[in-house]
Coordinates of C-alpha atoms in Angstrom, one line a residue:
Chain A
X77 CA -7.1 36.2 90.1
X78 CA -7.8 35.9 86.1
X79 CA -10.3 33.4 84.9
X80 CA -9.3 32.4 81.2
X81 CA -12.7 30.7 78.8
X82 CA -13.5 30.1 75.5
X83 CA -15.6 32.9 74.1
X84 CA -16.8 34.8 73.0
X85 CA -18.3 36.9 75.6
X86 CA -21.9 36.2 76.2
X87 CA -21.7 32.4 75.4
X88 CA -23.1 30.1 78.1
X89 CA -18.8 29.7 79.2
X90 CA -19.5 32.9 80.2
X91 CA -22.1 32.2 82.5
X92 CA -20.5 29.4 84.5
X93 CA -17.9 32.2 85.1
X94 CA -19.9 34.9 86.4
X95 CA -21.7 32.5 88.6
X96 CA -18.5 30.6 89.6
X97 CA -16.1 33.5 90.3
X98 CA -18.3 36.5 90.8
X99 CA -16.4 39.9 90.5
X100 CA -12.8 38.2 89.0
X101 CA -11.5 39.6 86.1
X102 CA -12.4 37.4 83.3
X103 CA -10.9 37.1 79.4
X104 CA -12.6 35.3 76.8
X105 CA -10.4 33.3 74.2
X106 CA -10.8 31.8 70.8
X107 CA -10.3 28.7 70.9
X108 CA -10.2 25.7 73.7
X109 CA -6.2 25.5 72.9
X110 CA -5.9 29.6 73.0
X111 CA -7.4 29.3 76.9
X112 CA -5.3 26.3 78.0
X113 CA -1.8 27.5 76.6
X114 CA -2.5 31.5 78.1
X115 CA -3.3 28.6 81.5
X116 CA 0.1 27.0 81.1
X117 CA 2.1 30.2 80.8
X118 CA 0.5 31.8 83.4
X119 CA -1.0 34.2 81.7
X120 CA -4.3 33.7 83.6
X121 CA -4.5 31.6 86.8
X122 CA -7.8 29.5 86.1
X123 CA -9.0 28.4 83.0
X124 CA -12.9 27.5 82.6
X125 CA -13.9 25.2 79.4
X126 CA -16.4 23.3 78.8
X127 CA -16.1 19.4 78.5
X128 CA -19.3 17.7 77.5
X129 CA -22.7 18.4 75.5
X130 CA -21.7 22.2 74.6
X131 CA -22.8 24.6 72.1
X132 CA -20.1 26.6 71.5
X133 CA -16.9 24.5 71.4
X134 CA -16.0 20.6 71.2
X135 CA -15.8 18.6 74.0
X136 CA -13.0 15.9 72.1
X137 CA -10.8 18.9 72.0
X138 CA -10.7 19.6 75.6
X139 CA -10.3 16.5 76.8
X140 CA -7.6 15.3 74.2
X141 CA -5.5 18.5 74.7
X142 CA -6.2 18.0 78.6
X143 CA -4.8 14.0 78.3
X144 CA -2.1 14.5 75.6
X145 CA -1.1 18.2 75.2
X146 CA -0.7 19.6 78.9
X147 CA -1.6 17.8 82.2
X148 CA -3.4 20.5 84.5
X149 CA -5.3 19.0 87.3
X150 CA -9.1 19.6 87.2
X151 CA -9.8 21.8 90.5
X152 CA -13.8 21.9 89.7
X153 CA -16.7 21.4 88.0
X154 CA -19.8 23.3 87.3
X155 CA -23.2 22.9 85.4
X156 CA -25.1 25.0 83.6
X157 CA -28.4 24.1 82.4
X158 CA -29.0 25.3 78.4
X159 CA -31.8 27.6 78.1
X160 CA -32.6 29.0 74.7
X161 CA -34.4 32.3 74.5
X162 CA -35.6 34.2 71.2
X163 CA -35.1 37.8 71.2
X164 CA -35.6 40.7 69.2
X165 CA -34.8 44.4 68.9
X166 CA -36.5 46.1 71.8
X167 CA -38.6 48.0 68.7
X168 CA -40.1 44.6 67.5
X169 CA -41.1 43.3 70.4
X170 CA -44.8 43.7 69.9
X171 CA -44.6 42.2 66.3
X172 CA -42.2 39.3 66.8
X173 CA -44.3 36.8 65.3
X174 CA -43.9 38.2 61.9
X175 CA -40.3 37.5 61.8
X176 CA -38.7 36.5 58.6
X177 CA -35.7 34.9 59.4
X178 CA -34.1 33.4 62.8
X179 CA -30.1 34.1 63.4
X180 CA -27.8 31.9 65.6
X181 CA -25.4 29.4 66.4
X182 CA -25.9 25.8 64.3
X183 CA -26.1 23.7 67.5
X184 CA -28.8 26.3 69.2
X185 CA -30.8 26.4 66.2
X186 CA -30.4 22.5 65.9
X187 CA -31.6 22.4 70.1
X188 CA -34.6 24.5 69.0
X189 CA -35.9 23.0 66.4
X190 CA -39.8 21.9 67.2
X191 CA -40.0 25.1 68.3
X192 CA -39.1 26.6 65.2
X193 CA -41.3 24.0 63.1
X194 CA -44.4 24.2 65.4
X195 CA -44.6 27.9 66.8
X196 CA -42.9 29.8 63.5
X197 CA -43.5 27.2 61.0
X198 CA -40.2 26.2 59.8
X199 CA -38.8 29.7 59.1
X200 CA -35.7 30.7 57.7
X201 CA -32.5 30.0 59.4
X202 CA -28.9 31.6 59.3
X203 CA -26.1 30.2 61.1
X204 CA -24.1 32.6 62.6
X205 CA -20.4 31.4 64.1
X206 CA -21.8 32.0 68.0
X207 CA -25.2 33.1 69.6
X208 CA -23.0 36.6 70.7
X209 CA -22.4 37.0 67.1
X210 CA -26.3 36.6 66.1
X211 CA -27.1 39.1 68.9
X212 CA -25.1 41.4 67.6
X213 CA -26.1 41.6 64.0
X214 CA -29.8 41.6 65.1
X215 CA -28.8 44.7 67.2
X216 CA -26.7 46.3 64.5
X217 CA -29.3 45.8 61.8
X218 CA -32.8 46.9 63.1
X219 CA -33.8 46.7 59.4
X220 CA -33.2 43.2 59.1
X221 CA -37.0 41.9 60.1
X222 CA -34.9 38.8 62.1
X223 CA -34.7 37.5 65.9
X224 CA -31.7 35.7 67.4
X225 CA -32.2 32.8 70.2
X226 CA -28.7 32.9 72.3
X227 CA -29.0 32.8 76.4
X228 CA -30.4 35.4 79.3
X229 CA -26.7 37.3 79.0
X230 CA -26.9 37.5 75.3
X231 CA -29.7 39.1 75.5
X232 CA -28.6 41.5 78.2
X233 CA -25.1 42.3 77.1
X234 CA -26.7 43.0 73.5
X235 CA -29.4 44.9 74.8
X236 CA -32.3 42.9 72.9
X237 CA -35.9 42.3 74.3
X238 CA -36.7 37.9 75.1
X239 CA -40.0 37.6 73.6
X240 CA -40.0 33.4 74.3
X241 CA -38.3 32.0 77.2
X242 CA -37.1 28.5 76.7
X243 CA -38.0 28.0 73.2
X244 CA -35.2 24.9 73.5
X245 CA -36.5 21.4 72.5
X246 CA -34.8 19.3 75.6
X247 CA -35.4 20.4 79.2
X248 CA -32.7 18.4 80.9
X249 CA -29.9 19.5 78.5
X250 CA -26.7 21.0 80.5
X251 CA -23.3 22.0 79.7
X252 CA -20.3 20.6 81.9
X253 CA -17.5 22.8 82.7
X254 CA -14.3 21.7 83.9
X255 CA -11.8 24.4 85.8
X256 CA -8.5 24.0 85.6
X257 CA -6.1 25.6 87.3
X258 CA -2.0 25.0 88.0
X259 CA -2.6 25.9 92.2
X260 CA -5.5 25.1 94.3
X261 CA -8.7 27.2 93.6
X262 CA -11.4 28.6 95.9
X263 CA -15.3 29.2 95.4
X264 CA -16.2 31.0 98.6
X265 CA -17.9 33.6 96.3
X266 CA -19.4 31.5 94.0
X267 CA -23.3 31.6 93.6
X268 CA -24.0 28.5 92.3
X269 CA -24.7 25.4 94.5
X270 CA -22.6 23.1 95.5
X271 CA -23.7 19.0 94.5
X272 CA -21.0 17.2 95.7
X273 CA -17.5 15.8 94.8
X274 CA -15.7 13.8 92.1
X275 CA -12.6 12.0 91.7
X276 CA -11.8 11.5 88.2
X277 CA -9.0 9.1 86.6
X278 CA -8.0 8.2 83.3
X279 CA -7.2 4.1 83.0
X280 CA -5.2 2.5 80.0
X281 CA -5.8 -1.4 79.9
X282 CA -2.9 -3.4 79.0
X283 CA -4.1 -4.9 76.1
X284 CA -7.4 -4.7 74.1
X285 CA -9.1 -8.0 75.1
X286 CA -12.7 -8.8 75.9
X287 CA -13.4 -8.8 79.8
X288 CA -10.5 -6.3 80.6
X289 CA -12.7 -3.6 81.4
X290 CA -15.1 -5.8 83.6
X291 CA -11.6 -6.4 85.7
X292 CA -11.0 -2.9 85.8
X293 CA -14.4 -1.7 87.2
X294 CA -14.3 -5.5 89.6
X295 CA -11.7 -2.8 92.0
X296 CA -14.2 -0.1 92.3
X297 CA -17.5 -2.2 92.3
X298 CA -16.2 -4.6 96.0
X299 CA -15.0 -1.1 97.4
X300 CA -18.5 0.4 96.9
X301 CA -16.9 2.8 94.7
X302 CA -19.7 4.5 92.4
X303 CA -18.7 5.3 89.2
X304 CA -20.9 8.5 88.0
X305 CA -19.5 8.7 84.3
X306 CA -17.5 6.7 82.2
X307 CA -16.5 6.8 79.0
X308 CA -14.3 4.9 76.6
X309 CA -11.8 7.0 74.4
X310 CA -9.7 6.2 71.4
X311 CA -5.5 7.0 72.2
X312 CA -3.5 8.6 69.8
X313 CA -1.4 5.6 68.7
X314 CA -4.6 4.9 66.8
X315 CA -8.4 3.2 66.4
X316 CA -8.8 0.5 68.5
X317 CA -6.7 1.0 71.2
X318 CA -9.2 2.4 74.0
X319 CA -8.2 4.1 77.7
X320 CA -11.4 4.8 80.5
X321 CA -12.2 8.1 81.5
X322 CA -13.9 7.2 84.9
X323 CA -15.3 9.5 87.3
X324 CA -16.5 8.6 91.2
X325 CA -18.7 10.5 93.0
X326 CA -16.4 11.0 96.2
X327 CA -13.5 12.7 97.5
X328 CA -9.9 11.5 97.0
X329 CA -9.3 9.1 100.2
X330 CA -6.2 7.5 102.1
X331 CA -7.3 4.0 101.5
X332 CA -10.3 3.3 99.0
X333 CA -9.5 5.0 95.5
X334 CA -5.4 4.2 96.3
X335 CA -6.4 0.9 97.0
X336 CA -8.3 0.2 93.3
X337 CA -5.4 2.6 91.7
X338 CA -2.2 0.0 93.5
X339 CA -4.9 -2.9 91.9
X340 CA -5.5 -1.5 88.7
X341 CA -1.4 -0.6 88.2
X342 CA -0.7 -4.6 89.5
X343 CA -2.6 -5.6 86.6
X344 CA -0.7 -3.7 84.3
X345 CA -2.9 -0.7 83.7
X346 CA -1.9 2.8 83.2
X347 CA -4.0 5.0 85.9
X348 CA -3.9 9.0 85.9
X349 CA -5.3 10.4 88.5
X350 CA -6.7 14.2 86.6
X351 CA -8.1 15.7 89.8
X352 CA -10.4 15.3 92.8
X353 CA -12.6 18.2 93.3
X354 CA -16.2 19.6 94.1
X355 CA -19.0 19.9 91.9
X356 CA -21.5 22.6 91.7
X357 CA -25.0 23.4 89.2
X358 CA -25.5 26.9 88.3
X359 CA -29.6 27.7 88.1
Chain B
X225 CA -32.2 6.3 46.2
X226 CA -31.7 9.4 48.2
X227 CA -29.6 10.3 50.9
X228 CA -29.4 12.7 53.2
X229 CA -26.5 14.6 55.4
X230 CA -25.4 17.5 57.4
X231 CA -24.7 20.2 55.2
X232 CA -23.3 22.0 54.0
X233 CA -21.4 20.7 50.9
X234 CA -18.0 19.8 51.2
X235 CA -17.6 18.9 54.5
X236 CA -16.7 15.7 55.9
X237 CA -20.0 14.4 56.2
X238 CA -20.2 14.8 52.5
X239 CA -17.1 13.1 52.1
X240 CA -18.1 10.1 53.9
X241 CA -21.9 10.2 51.6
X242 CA -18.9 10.3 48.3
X243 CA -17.3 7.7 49.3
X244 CA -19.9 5.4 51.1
X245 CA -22.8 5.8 48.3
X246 CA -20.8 6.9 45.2
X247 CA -22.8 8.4 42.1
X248 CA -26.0 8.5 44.5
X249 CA -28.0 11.7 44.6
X250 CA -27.6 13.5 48.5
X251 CA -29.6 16.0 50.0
X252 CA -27.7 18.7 52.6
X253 CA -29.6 19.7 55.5
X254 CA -29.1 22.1 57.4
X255 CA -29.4 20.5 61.3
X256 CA -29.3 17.1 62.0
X257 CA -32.8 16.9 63.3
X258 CA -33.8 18.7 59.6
X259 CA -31.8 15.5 58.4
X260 CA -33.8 12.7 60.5
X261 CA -36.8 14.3 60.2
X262 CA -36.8 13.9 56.2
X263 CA -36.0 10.8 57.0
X264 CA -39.0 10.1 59.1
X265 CA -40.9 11.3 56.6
X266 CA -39.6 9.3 53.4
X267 CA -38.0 12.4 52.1
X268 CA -34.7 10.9 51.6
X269 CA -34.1 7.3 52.3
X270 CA -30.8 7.1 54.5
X271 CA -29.6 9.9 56.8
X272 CA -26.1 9.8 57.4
X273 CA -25.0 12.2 60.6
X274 CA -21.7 12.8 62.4
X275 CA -22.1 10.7 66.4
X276 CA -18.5 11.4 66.9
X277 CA -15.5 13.8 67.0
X278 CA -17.1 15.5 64.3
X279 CA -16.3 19.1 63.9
X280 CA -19.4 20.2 61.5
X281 CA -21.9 18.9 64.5
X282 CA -22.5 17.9 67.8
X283 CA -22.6 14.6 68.5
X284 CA -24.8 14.8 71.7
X285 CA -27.4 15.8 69.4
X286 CA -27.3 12.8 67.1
X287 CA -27.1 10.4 69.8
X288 CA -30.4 12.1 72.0
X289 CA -32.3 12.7 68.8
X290 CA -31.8 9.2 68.0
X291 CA -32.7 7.8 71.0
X292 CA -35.4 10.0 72.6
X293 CA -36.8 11.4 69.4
X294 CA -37.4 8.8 66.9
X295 CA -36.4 5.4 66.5
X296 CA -34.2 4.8 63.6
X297 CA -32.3 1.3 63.4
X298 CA -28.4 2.1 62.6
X299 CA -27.7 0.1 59.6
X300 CA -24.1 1.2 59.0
X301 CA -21.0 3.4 60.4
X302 CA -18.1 5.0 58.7
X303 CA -15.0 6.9 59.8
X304 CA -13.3 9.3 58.6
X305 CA -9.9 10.8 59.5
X306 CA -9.8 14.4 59.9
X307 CA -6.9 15.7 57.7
X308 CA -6.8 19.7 57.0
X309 CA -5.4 21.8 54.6
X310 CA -4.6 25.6 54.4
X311 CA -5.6 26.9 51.1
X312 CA -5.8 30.5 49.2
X313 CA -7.3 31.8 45.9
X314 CA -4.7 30.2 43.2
X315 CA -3.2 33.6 42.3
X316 CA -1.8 33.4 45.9
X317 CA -0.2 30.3 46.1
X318 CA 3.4 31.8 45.5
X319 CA 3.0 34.2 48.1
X320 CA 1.2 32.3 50.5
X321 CA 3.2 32.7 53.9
X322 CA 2.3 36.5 53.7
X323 CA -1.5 35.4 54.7
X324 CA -3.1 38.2 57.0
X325 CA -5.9 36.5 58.2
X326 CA -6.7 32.7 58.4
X327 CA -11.0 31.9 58.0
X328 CA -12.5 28.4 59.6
X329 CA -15.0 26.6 61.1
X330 CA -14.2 27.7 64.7
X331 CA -13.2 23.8 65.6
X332 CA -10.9 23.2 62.4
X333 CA -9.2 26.3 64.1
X334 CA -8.8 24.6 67.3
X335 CA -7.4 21.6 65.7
X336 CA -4.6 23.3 63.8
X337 CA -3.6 25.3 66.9
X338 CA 0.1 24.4 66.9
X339 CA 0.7 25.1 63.2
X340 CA -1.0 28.3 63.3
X341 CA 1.0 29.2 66.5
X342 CA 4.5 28.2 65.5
X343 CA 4.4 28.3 61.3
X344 CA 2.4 31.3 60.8
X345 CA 3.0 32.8 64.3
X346 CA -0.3 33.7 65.8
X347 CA -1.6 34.7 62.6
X348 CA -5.6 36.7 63.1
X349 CA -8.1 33.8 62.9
X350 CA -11.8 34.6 62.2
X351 CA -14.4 32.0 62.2
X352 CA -16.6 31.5 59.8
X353 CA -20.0 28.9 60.0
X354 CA -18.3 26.0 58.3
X355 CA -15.4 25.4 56.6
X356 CA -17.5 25.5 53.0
X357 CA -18.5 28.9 54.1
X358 CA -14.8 29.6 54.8
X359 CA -13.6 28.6 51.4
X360 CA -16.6 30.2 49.8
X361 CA -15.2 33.6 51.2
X362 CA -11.7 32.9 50.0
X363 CA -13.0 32.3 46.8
X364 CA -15.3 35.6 46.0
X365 CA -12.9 37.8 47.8
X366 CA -9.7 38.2 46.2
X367 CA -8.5 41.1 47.2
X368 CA -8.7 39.8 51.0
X369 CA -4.8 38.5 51.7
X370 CA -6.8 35.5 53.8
X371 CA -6.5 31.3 53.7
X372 CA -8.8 29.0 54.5
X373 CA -8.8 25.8 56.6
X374 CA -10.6 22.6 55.0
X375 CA -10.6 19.5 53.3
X376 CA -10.1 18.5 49.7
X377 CA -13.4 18.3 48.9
X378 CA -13.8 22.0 50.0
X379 CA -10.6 22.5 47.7
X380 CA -12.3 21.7 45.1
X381 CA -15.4 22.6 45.2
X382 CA -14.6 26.2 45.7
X383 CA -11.7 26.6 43.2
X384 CA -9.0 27.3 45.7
X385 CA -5.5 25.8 46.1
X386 CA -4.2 24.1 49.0
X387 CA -0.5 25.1 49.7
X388 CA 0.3 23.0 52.6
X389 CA -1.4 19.3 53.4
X390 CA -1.9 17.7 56.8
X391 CA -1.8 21.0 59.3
X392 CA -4.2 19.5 61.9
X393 CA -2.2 18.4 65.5
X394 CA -3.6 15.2 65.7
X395 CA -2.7 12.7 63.4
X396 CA -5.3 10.4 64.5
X397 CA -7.9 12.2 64.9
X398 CA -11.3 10.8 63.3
X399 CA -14.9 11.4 63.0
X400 CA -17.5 8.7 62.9
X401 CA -20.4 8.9 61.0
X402 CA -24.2 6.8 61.0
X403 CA -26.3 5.5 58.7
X404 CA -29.9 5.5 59.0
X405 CA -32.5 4.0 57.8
X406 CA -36.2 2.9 57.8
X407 CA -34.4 -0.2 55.3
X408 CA -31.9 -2.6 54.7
X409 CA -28.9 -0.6 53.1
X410 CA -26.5 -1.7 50.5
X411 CA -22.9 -0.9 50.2
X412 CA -22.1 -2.3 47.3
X413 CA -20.5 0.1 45.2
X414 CA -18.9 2.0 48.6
X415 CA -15.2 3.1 48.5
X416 CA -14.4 3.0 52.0
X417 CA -12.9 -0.3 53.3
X418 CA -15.1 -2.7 55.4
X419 CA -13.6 -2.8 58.8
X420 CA -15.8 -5.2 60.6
X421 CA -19.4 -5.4 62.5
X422 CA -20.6 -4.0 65.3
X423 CA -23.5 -4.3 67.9
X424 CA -25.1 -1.4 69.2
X425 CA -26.8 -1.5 72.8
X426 CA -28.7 1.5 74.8
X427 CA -29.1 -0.2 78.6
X428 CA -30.5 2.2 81.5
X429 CA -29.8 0.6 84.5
X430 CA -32.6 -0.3 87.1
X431 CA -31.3 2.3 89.7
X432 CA -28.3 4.8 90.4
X433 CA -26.3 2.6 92.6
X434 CA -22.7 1.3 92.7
X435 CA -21.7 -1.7 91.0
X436 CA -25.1 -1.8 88.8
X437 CA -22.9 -1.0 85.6
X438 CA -20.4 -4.1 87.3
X439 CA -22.7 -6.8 86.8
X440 CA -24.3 -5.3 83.3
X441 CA -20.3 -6.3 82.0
X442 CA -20.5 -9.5 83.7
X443 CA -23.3 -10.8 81.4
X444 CA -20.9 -9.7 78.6
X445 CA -17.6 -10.5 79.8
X446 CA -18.4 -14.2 80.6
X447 CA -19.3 -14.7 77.5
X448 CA -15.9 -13.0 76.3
X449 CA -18.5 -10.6 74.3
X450 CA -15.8 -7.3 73.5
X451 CA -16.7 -4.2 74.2
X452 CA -15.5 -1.6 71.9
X453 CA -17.1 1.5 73.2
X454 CA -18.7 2.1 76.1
X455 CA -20.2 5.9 77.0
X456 CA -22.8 6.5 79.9
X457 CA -25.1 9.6 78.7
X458 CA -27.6 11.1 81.0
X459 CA -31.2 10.0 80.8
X460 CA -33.9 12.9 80.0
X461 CA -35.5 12.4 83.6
X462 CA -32.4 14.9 84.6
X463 CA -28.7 14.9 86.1
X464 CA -27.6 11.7 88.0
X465 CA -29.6 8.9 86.0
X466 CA -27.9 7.1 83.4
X467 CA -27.9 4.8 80.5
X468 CA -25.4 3.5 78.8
X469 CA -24.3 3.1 75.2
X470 CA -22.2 0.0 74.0
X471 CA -21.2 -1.4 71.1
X472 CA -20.1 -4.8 70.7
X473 CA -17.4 -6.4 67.6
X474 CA -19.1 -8.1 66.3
X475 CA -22.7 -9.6 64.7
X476 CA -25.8 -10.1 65.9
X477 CA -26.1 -13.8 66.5
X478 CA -28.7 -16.1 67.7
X479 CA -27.5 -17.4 71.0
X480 CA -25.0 -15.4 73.3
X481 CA -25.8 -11.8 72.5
X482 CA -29.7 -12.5 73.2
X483 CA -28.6 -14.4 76.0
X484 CA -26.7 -11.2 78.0
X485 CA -29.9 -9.1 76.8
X486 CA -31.9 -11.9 78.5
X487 CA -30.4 -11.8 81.6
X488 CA -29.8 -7.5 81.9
X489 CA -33.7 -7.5 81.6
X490 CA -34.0 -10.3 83.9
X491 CA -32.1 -7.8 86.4
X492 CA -34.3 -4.9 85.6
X493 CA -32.6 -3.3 82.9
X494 CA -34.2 -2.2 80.3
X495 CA -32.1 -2.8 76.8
X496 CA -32.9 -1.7 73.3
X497 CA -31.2 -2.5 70.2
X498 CA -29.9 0.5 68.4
X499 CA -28.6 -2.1 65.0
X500 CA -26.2 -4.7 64.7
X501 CA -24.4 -3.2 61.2
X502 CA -20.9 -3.8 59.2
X503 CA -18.6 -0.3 59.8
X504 CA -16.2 1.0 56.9
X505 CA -13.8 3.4 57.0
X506 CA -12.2 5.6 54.1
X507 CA -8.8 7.0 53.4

């Protein structure tokens, strides 16, 4: 098996896939588009991407290439909580606090920032185009009197020294990863935890009119059916024009879900079903 | 009056600041919390920052800074749609199609994927921080066969010539923008077109059980209040609790949208008004 993600190596993406398929052959890709299309021609046989409060890519793009571009079912989920770590070359490890200038990604340096007001007063910042990349310069150029904040495999695969741990301003941040694969997919190795299962289904109401979305979640609310996420998206055809991305924390059934699906379709919406799968957390 | 944006220059945020407060003096910052911060502390006196779709940002940042960090009412939105261009040094433009190597924000990469696959046939990407930075190194290196992806503004700001218009995948594909302030704005001399108003609402629901979201809509949809967006974000105290964000179409008014926010606190939610504020959106 070959597990396709957006990279670059090192990246938080890269996490969820050494905890979610331990030992597989991996390959990092540039861009969200790069890792689904290499998905769709079979190139690799699972593709891992992350779908909601990343650093490293955009969430719209996944799920708009996901709803319009190709239709892969989603065959998991995992999530990885976002811990920040500065990190120096091993040599400046006892004189890190005299650092002159912090290197990494814009969003990890935006996650960071009381940190970097508070403990090192505001220094300078340079935004590099990932935290791999920042680690990398910092190692290149032990000159340069910088740190880099990135993640605990930055700092590994870069062979710098964490001076802070956790440096990030927001405790209960996390990254959502959605796998996505063309055949079924198994985690027997995976060394993350298990949470539970989702069933998740996009819903197009006939018309824009006030009330239509109460109707629509009327068929999961009598069933009992408990919507965990939802989220209203704009279609291509233009602003204005809105379909529900609705997940439920269950398993795909014979009577429940079909039965609000066969409800929602009488009324004249549109209902994809995108996948029914298990969810895990990574630590 | 002063305003201040994501940075850096000539990106779409500062596109929206042209054309929403033309001839006023703006400030880049470099993070969005550098941007509410000066806010905060009278530095500048509006903040306007990327909440959606954005490709300069994240947008989960806005929205948790805003909402867990300080309390800023919105006084204003504006969308703009996300057009990109390919662009060399102008002593290129004949020979353009022989590009080597294609520099961008990492996202305006993503979203060109299918012209950069089928008209320039896979061509080398590299990513740079922004597109500014992008068109900035097109610019001061000449002798680098490369193009850059970006917008007009970044055009012309950095000298270079756009050979082909409109090479994104989406056609409707937008970013939404807000405007914050400590004061009443004015929009007076703005550009953009006015749209309409909306109502913004953060409710966190009493507890995480099903059907709780159900009867929040029922106070709405009774009183055939529209939703327009509706997005459930997780609370701070960690995974599985919830609030939601909703935004009405239309103006705060005196009776019926104090009357739902009567009744979801009479439930046990707890509901905060994020602004009630006219939305514009430019060419």
């Amino acid at each position: 098996m070959k597990v396709g993600y957006l990279g670059p190596k090192a990246t938080f993406t890269n996490m969820a896939v050494n905890q979610q398929f331990p030992g597989v052959e991996s390959v990092p890709f540039l861009t969200i588009p790069n890792c689904l299309d290499a998905m769709m021609a079979d190139k690799v046989d699972v593709a891992l991407v992350p779908v909601e409060n990343t650093l490293e890519g955009s969430v719209n793009i996944t799920l708009d290439y996901l709803i319009h571009e190709v239709f892969l079912p989603i065959h998991g989920e995992v999530t990885v909580p976002i811990k920040q770590h500065i990190m120096v070359h091993p040599f400046r490890e006892d004189k890190w606090r005299e650092i002159e200038v912090v290197y990494s990604h814009s969003h990890a340096i935006a996650q960071c920032h009381k940190f970097l007001h508070t403990e090192l007063n505001g220094i300078a910042c340079e935004y590099m185009t990932s935290t791999a990349a920042a680690a990398q310069f910092v190692k290149e150029n032990p000159h340069i009197n910088g740190a880099a904040i990135g993640n605990l495999l930055t700092a590994e695969e870069y062979g710098l020294k964490i001076v802070k741990h956790n440096i990030h301003d927001s405790m209960n941040n996390h990254t959502r990863f959605l796998i996505l694969s063309k055949n079924p997919v198994h985690y027997s190795a995976a060394t993350s935890h298990l949470v539970g299962h989702k069933t998740s289904l996009m819903v197009t109401l006939p018309a824009d009119r006030s009330g239509a979305l109460h109707q629509v979640l009327s068929a999961f609310a009598w069933r009992k059916l408990n919507l965990v996420k939802i989220e209203s998206r704009p279609t291509k055809t233009g602003l204005g024009n809105y379909f529900f991305l609705i997940d439920l924390d269950r398993k795909m059934d014979d009577v429940l879900i079909p039965g609000a699906i066969a409800e929602l379709e009488a009324i004249g919406c549109e209902v994809k079903i995108l996948g029914s799968y298990p969810y895990y957390m990574t630590e």
